[in-house]
XYZ file of C-alpha atoms in Angstrom:
549
model
C 173.815 321.607 29.341
C 175.611 318.679 30.924
C 179.289 317.766 31.170
C 180.921 316.011 28.256
C 180.286 312.275 28.266
C 176.892 312.504 29.984
C 173.541 312.103 28.262
C 171.132 315.093 28.247
C 169.194 313.762 31.248
C 171.979 311.813 32.972
C 171.927 313.368 36.423
C 174.176 312.922 39.453
C 171.189 312.633 41.768
C 167.888 312.298 39.874
C 166.562 309.521 37.634
C 164.449 310.937 34.837
C 161.442 308.813 33.838
C 160.560 308.130 30.221
C 156.992 308.582 29.025
C 155.673 306.946 25.864
C 153.170 308.506 23.533
C 149.609 307.110 23.729
C 149.487 303.502 22.581
C 146.960 300.714 21.997
C 143.419 301.280 23.177
C 144.291 304.793 24.383
C 144.561 305.910 20.755
C 140.932 305.111 20.063
C 139.756 308.172 21.994
C 142.402 310.674 20.861
C 140.007 312.486 18.520
C 137.143 312.624 21.047
C 135.937 316.013 22.250
C 136.974 317.097 25.752
C 135.921 319.833 28.116
C 139.412 321.169 28.890
C 142.720 320.684 27.078
C 145.896 321.767 28.883
C 148.969 322.280 26.718
C 152.160 321.817 28.732
C 152.739 319.280 31.519
C 155.187 321.354 33.522
C 154.436 322.410 37.113
C 151.881 325.029 36.034
C 149.980 322.709 33.703
C 149.894 319.929 36.280
C 148.617 322.294 38.996
C 145.866 323.470 36.632
C 144.887 319.870 35.832
C 144.891 318.847 39.493
C 142.819 321.897 40.447
C 140.231 321.056 37.783
C 140.137 317.451 39.004
C 139.533 318.709 42.535
C 136.536 320.556 41.100
C 135.311 317.341 39.458
C 136.291 318.343 35.904
C 138.179 316.043 33.538
C 141.006 317.340 31.350
C 143.501 316.216 28.709
C 147.093 317.194 29.504
C 149.508 317.299 26.547
C 153.284 317.712 26.407
C 155.726 317.405 23.512
C 158.507 315.954 25.687
C 159.120 312.401 26.879
C 160.258 313.366 30.378
C 160.488 316.284 32.809
C 162.379 319.506 32.237
C 166.094 319.065 32.860
C 168.118 320.988 35.428
C 167.018 322.540 38.697
C 165.550 325.674 37.030
C 162.997 327.127 39.486
C 164.041 326.060 42.978
C 162.396 328.408 45.512
C 158.842 327.476 46.497
C 156.930 329.927 48.666
C 154.587 329.417 51.605
C 151.607 330.342 49.435
C 152.616 327.705 46.875
C 152.800 325.066 49.601
C 149.219 326.007 50.495
C 148.264 325.347 46.859
C 150.044 321.983 46.935
C 148.208 321.100 50.145
C 144.838 321.935 48.578
C 145.670 319.449 45.806
C 146.634 316.658 48.198
C 150.220 316.745 46.911
C 152.182 318.504 49.656
C 153.499 315.517 51.671
C 156.528 314.607 49.487
C 157.433 318.277 49.166
C 157.614 318.594 52.941
C 159.718 315.437 53.179
C 162.295 316.595 50.616
C 162.416 320.393 50.474
C 164.737 322.551 52.582
C 162.885 325.312 54.416
C 164.626 328.615 54.993
C 163.979 332.055 56.437
C 167.281 333.918 56.266
C 169.397 335.669 53.677
C 172.834 337.255 53.789
C 174.360 339.801 51.441
C 178.067 340.524 51.055
C 179.912 343.390 49.397
C 183.533 342.726 48.424
C 183.683 339.878 50.903
C 182.159 341.701 53.896
C 178.662 340.910 55.146
C 176.422 343.968 54.929
C 173.005 342.455 55.578
C 171.287 339.561 57.289
C 167.516 339.495 56.816
C 164.898 337.210 58.335
C 161.548 336.476 56.694
C 158.436 336.354 58.847
C 157.916 332.843 60.215
C 155.234 333.017 62.948
C 153.980 329.935 64.774
C 150.494 330.738 63.473
C 151.569 329.785 59.926
C 151.664 326.115 58.928
C 154.484 326.472 56.390
C 157.879 328.157 56.284
C 158.143 331.314 54.184
C 160.354 329.600 51.581
C 161.594 326.139 50.569
C 164.366 325.080 48.203
C 163.686 322.124 45.933
C 164.938 321.290 42.457
C 162.377 321.539 39.670
C 162.844 317.869 38.758
C 161.418 316.906 42.151
C 158.657 319.513 41.848
C 157.583 317.944 38.570
C 158.012 314.387 39.883
C 155.804 314.941 42.924
C 153.137 316.741 40.935
C 153.259 313.986 38.315
C 152.748 311.366 41.027
C 149.550 313.187 42.005
C 148.453 313.502 38.353
C 149.068 309.806 37.716
C 146.750 308.922 40.619
C 143.933 311.097 39.281
C 141.439 309.321 36.964
C 140.042 312.643 35.718
C 143.348 313.582 34.045
C 144.388 311.956 30.765
C 148.048 312.685 29.964
C 149.504 312.477 26.463
C 153.313 312.687 26.322
C 155.323 313.160 23.117
C 152.246 314.954 21.770
C 152.978 318.292 20.134
C 150.201 320.765 19.411
C 150.884 321.926 15.863
C 147.682 323.818 15.113
C 144.902 325.690 16.878
C 141.623 326.882 15.371
C 138.952 328.862 17.188
C 135.261 328.015 16.787
C 132.295 329.790 18.404
C 131.779 327.053 20.992
C 135.124 325.222 21.052
C 138.819 325.246 20.161
C 140.202 322.667 17.723
C 143.730 321.438 18.396
C 145.884 319.579 15.880
C 148.324 317.223 17.576
C 151.293 315.303 16.191
C 152.817 312.337 18.043
C 155.244 309.613 16.874
C 152.422 307.606 15.291
C 150.091 310.093 13.662
C 148.612 313.555 13.390
C 145.058 313.992 14.631
C 142.663 316.715 15.755
C 140.161 317.083 18.564
C 138.000 319.804 20.050
C 138.054 321.211 23.553
C 135.516 323.537 25.119
C 138.391 325.417 26.742
C 142.187 325.462 26.329
C 144.802 326.361 28.936
C 148.120 327.299 27.322
C 150.722 326.296 29.919
C 153.406 325.760 27.284
C 156.137 328.015 28.625
C 158.097 331.115 27.740
C 158.412 330.139 24.057
C 154.718 329.195 23.901
C 153.795 327.687 20.513
C 150.126 328.425 21.275
C 150.955 332.089 21.744
C 152.918 332.114 18.486
C 150.196 330.316 16.525
C 147.628 332.850 17.738
C 149.872 335.724 16.634
C 150.373 337.136 20.136
C 153.525 338.723 21.528
C 154.822 339.449 24.996
C 155.532 343.113 25.690
C 157.776 344.756 28.239
C 161.404 345.338 29.118
C 164.558 343.306 28.522
C 167.463 343.725 30.941
C 171.086 343.504 29.893
C 172.223 341.355 32.813
C 173.032 337.738 31.933
C 173.580 334.986 34.479
C 175.066 331.542 34.136
C 173.109 329.109 36.307
C 175.189 326.151 37.470
C 174.183 323.179 39.614
C 177.005 321.400 41.409
C 177.212 318.565 43.901
C 179.316 319.440 46.918
C 179.538 318.661 50.603
C 179.884 322.392 51.278
C 178.890 322.889 54.906
C 176.620 325.915 55.137
C 173.015 326.425 56.285
C 170.112 326.780 53.883
C 170.532 330.529 53.535
C 170.187 332.648 50.432
C 173.551 334.345 49.810
C 174.178 337.282 47.496
C 177.737 338.372 46.728
C 178.147 341.855 45.257
C 181.419 342.727 43.514
C 183.188 339.611 44.848
C 186.809 338.808 44.021
C 185.653 335.895 41.847
C 183.448 338.132 39.633
C 184.647 341.764 39.941
C 181.778 344.160 39.319
C 179.265 341.318 39.112
C 176.783 339.552 41.353
C 176.673 335.929 42.541
C 173.727 334.109 44.156
C 174.145 330.847 46.075
C 171.389 328.456 47.217
C 171.546 325.070 48.918
C 169.287 322.299 47.608
C 168.568 318.704 48.677
C 171.011 315.895 47.841
C 174.100 318.108 48.380
C 173.236 320.083 45.247
C 174.166 323.762 45.212
C 172.805 326.344 42.802
C 175.306 329.050 41.839
C 174.142 331.951 39.637
C 176.933 334.253 38.486
C 176.632 337.355 36.361
C 178.488 337.656 33.085
C 180.348 340.888 32.403
C 179.150 343.018 29.497
C 182.213 342.117 27.440
C 182.042 338.350 28.074
C 181.048 336.277 25.068
C 178.094 334.098 26.058
C 179.027 331.103 23.899
C 182.547 331.085 25.271
C 181.371 331.556 28.847
C 179.112 328.500 28.479
C 181.936 326.184 27.474
C 182.387 323.510 30.116
C 185.979 324.424 30.973
C 185.032 328.053 31.556
C 181.986 327.126 33.654
C 184.156 324.888 35.814
C 186.747 327.626 36.244
C 184.099 330.199 37.173
C 182.412 327.882 39.686
C 185.801 327.018 41.234
C 186.488 330.734 41.685
C 183.128 331.258 43.418
C 183.766 328.315 45.753
C 187.217 329.629 46.586
C 185.655 333.004 47.415
C 183.312 331.175 49.793
C 186.242 329.414 51.448
C 185.154 326.036 50.078
C 188.105 323.866 49.063
C 186.497 320.411 49.102
C 185.719 318.258 46.057
C 182.743 319.034 43.862
C 181.198 317.866 40.609
C 179.382 319.772 37.888
C 175.776 318.663 37.321
C 174.145 321.061 34.838
C 174.306 324.632 33.617
C 172.400 327.142 31.523
C 172.185 330.906 30.927
C 169.497 333.369 31.949
C 168.587 336.987 31.173
C 166.251 339.092 33.302
C 163.087 340.219 31.505
C 159.733 341.710 32.465
C 157.378 340.698 29.656
C 153.661 339.917 29.539
C 150.614 339.681 27.318
C 148.096 342.510 27.121
C 145.367 340.015 28.044
C 145.636 336.487 29.452
C 142.319 335.385 27.961
C 141.765 335.131 24.217
C 138.316 333.706 23.537
C 138.274 330.164 24.881
C 142.041 330.039 25.400
C 143.708 331.140 28.620
C 147.452 331.771 28.909
C 148.880 330.494 32.160
C 152.369 330.808 33.670
C 155.335 331.668 31.439
C 153.178 331.613 28.296
C 151.497 334.741 29.712
C 154.449 336.417 31.388
C 158.190 336.228 31.982
C 159.514 337.629 35.257
C 163.055 338.023 36.635
C 164.401 335.381 38.990
C 165.078 337.987 41.671
C 162.462 337.644 44.388
C 161.667 334.004 43.453
C 158.362 334.872 41.817
C 158.489 333.012 38.499
C 157.373 329.517 39.496
C 155.259 330.733 42.406
C 153.410 333.229 40.227
C 152.787 330.486 37.653
C 151.397 328.044 40.217
C 148.985 330.735 41.413
C 147.916 331.257 37.776
C 147.190 327.546 37.408
C 145.151 327.387 40.581
C 143.251 330.584 39.746
C 142.009 329.522 36.322
C 141.561 325.927 37.493
C 139.058 326.621 40.263
C 137.200 329.268 38.286
C 136.797 327.104 35.205
C 135.853 324.195 37.469
C 133.127 326.235 39.166
C 131.741 327.372 35.818
C 131.721 323.902 34.265
C 130.002 322.364 37.297
C 127.299 325.037 37.428
C 128.458 326.699 40.647
C 129.372 329.979 38.953
C 128.356 331.998 35.931
C 130.673 332.159 32.927
C 131.454 335.828 33.658
C 133.642 334.596 36.517
C 136.214 333.620 33.883
C 136.653 337.283 32.968
C 138.222 337.870 36.393
C 141.219 335.628 35.583
C 143.085 338.115 33.402
C 142.737 341.201 35.645
C 143.618 339.207 38.752
C 146.620 337.353 37.421
C 147.843 340.106 35.095
C 147.588 342.441 38.073
C 149.702 339.983 40.036
C 152.298 340.002 37.244
C 152.459 343.801 37.206
C 152.937 343.725 40.979
C 155.798 341.277 40.473
C 157.300 343.610 37.884
C 157.107 346.563 40.263
C 159.064 344.656 42.903
C 161.327 342.473 40.774
C 162.340 345.400 38.557
C 163.755 347.175 41.602
C 165.664 344.037 42.532
C 166.831 343.533 38.947
C 168.239 347.057 38.731
C 170.079 346.482 41.993
C 171.366 343.023 41.077
C 172.189 343.901 37.457
C 172.453 347.696 37.098
C 171.354 348.585 33.543
C 173.606 351.650 33.176
C 176.851 353.025 34.537
C 174.838 355.511 36.575
C 172.836 352.723 38.228
C 176.106 350.886 38.914
C 177.612 353.922 40.626
C 174.527 354.400 42.807
C 174.348 350.698 43.670
C 178.027 350.503 44.610
C 177.795 353.728 46.606
C 174.907 352.256 48.632
C 176.827 349.022 49.186
C 179.952 350.910 50.240
C 177.878 352.912 52.702
C 176.539 349.668 54.148
C 180.058 348.607 55.149
C 179.933 351.147 58.000
C 176.227 351.975 58.302
C 173.935 348.933 58.750
C 170.787 350.792 57.668
C 172.123 350.989 54.119
C 172.345 347.194 53.937
C 168.566 347.112 53.667
C 168.923 348.283 50.088
C 170.323 344.826 49.276
C 167.305 343.063 50.783
C 165.300 341.286 48.047
C 161.572 341.873 48.077
C 160.071 338.677 49.397
C 157.301 336.769 47.648
C 153.822 337.579 48.977
C 150.473 336.725 47.374
C 148.911 339.518 45.347
C 145.790 341.216 46.727
C 142.778 341.146 44.376
C 141.096 344.196 45.915
C 140.088 345.585 42.498
C 138.877 342.267 41.103
C 135.305 341.878 39.808
C 135.227 338.568 41.750
C 135.338 340.212 45.212
C 133.073 342.712 46.964
C 134.002 346.146 48.359
C 135.592 345.918 51.776
C 133.755 346.780 54.972
C 135.300 350.117 56.058
C 134.501 349.398 59.692
C 137.390 346.916 59.902
C 140.587 348.320 61.437
C 142.806 345.306 60.784
C 142.744 341.698 59.694
C 142.822 340.510 56.087
C 141.320 342.951 53.610
C 139.052 341.861 50.784
C 141.097 340.302 47.976
C 144.054 339.405 50.193
C 145.245 335.919 51.015
C 143.779 334.603 54.248
C 146.436 334.390 56.976
C 146.637 331.182 58.941
C 146.018 330.773 62.667
C 146.201 327.943 65.197
C 142.885 326.235 65.883
C 142.379 323.322 68.306
C 145.852 321.861 67.836
C 145.764 322.429 64.075
C 145.427 325.395 61.767
C 142.614 327.495 60.376
C 143.579 326.389 56.865
C 142.793 322.790 57.878
C 139.164 323.762 58.413
C 138.532 325.383 55.037
C 136.362 323.576 52.515
C 137.169 322.870 48.877
C 134.805 325.607 47.667
C 133.783 328.884 49.279
C 134.010 328.920 53.086
C 132.433 331.267 55.599
C 134.463 331.897 58.761
C 132.358 333.293 61.578
C 132.288 333.545 65.368
C 128.572 333.319 66.141
C 126.718 329.991 66.078
C 123.374 331.579 65.179
C 124.917 333.082 62.053
C 126.560 329.755 61.270
C 123.210 327.942 61.524
C 121.519 330.532 59.347
C 124.143 330.236 56.597
C 124.121 326.418 56.728
C 120.371 326.483 56.082
C 120.781 328.415 52.825
C 120.387 326.611 49.472
C 123.836 325.866 48.018
C 125.396 327.110 51.250
C 129.168 327.506 51.494
C 131.152 325.488 53.999
C 130.931 327.134 57.413
C 133.641 327.304 60.074
C 132.419 328.722 63.385
C 135.174 329.600 65.863
C 135.263 330.998 69.369
C 135.197 334.814 69.602
C 138.383 334.714 71.709
C 140.269 332.384 69.340
C 143.618 333.181 67.753
C 141.842 333.334 64.395
C 139.563 336.110 65.674
C 142.624 338.086 66.748
C 144.475 337.529 63.471
C 141.382 338.539 61.486
C 140.529 341.501 63.774
C 137.064 339.972 64.029
C 134.454 340.760 66.633
C 131.708 338.303 67.685
C 129.381 339.336 64.820
C 132.061 339.446 62.125
C 132.470 337.016 59.246
C 134.796 336.340 56.322
C 133.777 334.723 53.013
C 136.848 332.933 51.625
C 137.279 331.770 48.023
C 138.572 328.334 46.996
C 142.040 329.866 46.495
C 141.989 331.162 50.101
C 141.614 334.812 49.116
C 138.993 336.887 50.911
C 135.894 337.446 48.759
C 133.959 339.549 51.291
C 133.911 340.374 54.996
C 131.563 342.024 57.451
C 131.986 343.457 60.947
C 128.303 342.592 61.435
C 127.139 339.784 59.164
C 123.808 338.162 58.356
C 122.864 335.030 56.458
C 121.151 337.199 53.825
C 124.313 339.276 53.274
C 126.344 336.107 52.881
C 123.810 334.650 50.426
C 123.817 337.793 48.305
C 127.604 338.123 48.389
C 128.101 334.539 47.259
C 125.738 335.089 44.328
C 127.582 338.236 43.302
C 131.133 336.895 43.483
C 130.136 333.759 41.551
C 128.207 335.801 38.942
C 124.946 333.986 39.515
C 121.433 335.437 39.702
C 120.486 336.982 43.003
C 117.401 335.635 44.783
C 114.227 337.635 44.098
C 114.106 338.911 47.681
C 117.804 339.826 47.873
C 118.633 343.135 49.461
C 120.597 345.656 47.434
C 123.292 346.104 50.069
C 126.352 343.931 50.446
C 127.266 344.856 54.016
C 125.009 344.976 57.058
C 126.130 347.275 59.844
């Protein structure tokens, strides 16, 4: 919603573009078959399209809107998401605009009870978290999409029908000029929480709905405060409720305030009441300067997901597959990881570098990641919005204790976003039990400084072997269809971070998760591991083992 007198996309700080539906010669190919159709050109859909393009696979990207999503919406972008953006060649404008942060503060009835600091070692290229409005996220991703000849984008194009065939999916599309149909070998449903694709296929999200409702308001203010996540519990401005405050670029502040159980939502969303509530929050913060209202909406915390993210030749990606609470900033970041995961896997399959069974690892990996989010975010949700009077009493008792005992303040510490570990995935091998540290199989590869840069700078676009012995490196490079090889000094920072001895090696996937590792590696073990994790036939002389001691 926007203040009275302003158009739906008339922003105080951002100019929304307008996208026309396909016109002229572009319409001649609308009914042509395509390898991949992506429904939804939000951040998740664009990341999926860019990942496929990086793999050399063309796609058609459809969206029923004529511009980006309005309002700041998802604003917190994690370190792991910046690594995804870097892999797509899109990270530069994000770094120029976003506000990095590491710290959070929690207050109970006006008194600070907690100050937490997220891990921010010099060995990591990116900060643990960045704040950036979703309009900019979509703009910068769109700029990368528009430069990519392998992506055809169709705006104002609504998918109104979907029909499964043994070897394809037929989509019916309606735009301002006509209704037409075309077939795609594969479909990625990135069409959001109210996914029409999900509805048309008769699927439903399952899970838990929380009672807590939050009004989300963006304001422009010169409020002088660092980029720190602030949580106010039981503040004077919202007795019994919770308020979250985040700084964004362009002097835009995001204020989320909880509605009381007896507050009428429609009344609370009236502009005059939103202004009054925001003014009360600012007064509680000691901010008396001028401010202007930009946009507002309402949000409820839910933990909902599909039983399976793959249905035949259709994959559900992002909010079409799951809805997670905002607490812990996992919604957008989880969706971007979904888009990258299915993008590189489908790309490898379509270019002959992996067997089709690799696609069956998408649902267990990313659904597992969602369940991990639920386990953490549900704890945060119950603390931020207690579902019962009993939960409220326990929460307030813990907060009261924190006024005099700092250890209790840790209960108000949100669980930070970390990449999920795919240890149980069919697309990784069992870990080498001889390791006593480092990055376990399935986990995201940590970064390290290498020759004035970072280890992540040395990784290839596909699978990469990291090793510390040149003879092993030469042996792997001589293999047919060899992975990229990075050979580092045994006394390097990377060796320390990975707990790797001179004969050790790590096989890293395109999404920078560890596929396999060995304390003592051989070229044959690497060859066999790569065949297994890409679901391709093993060489005739392959050994049965996956780890050489």
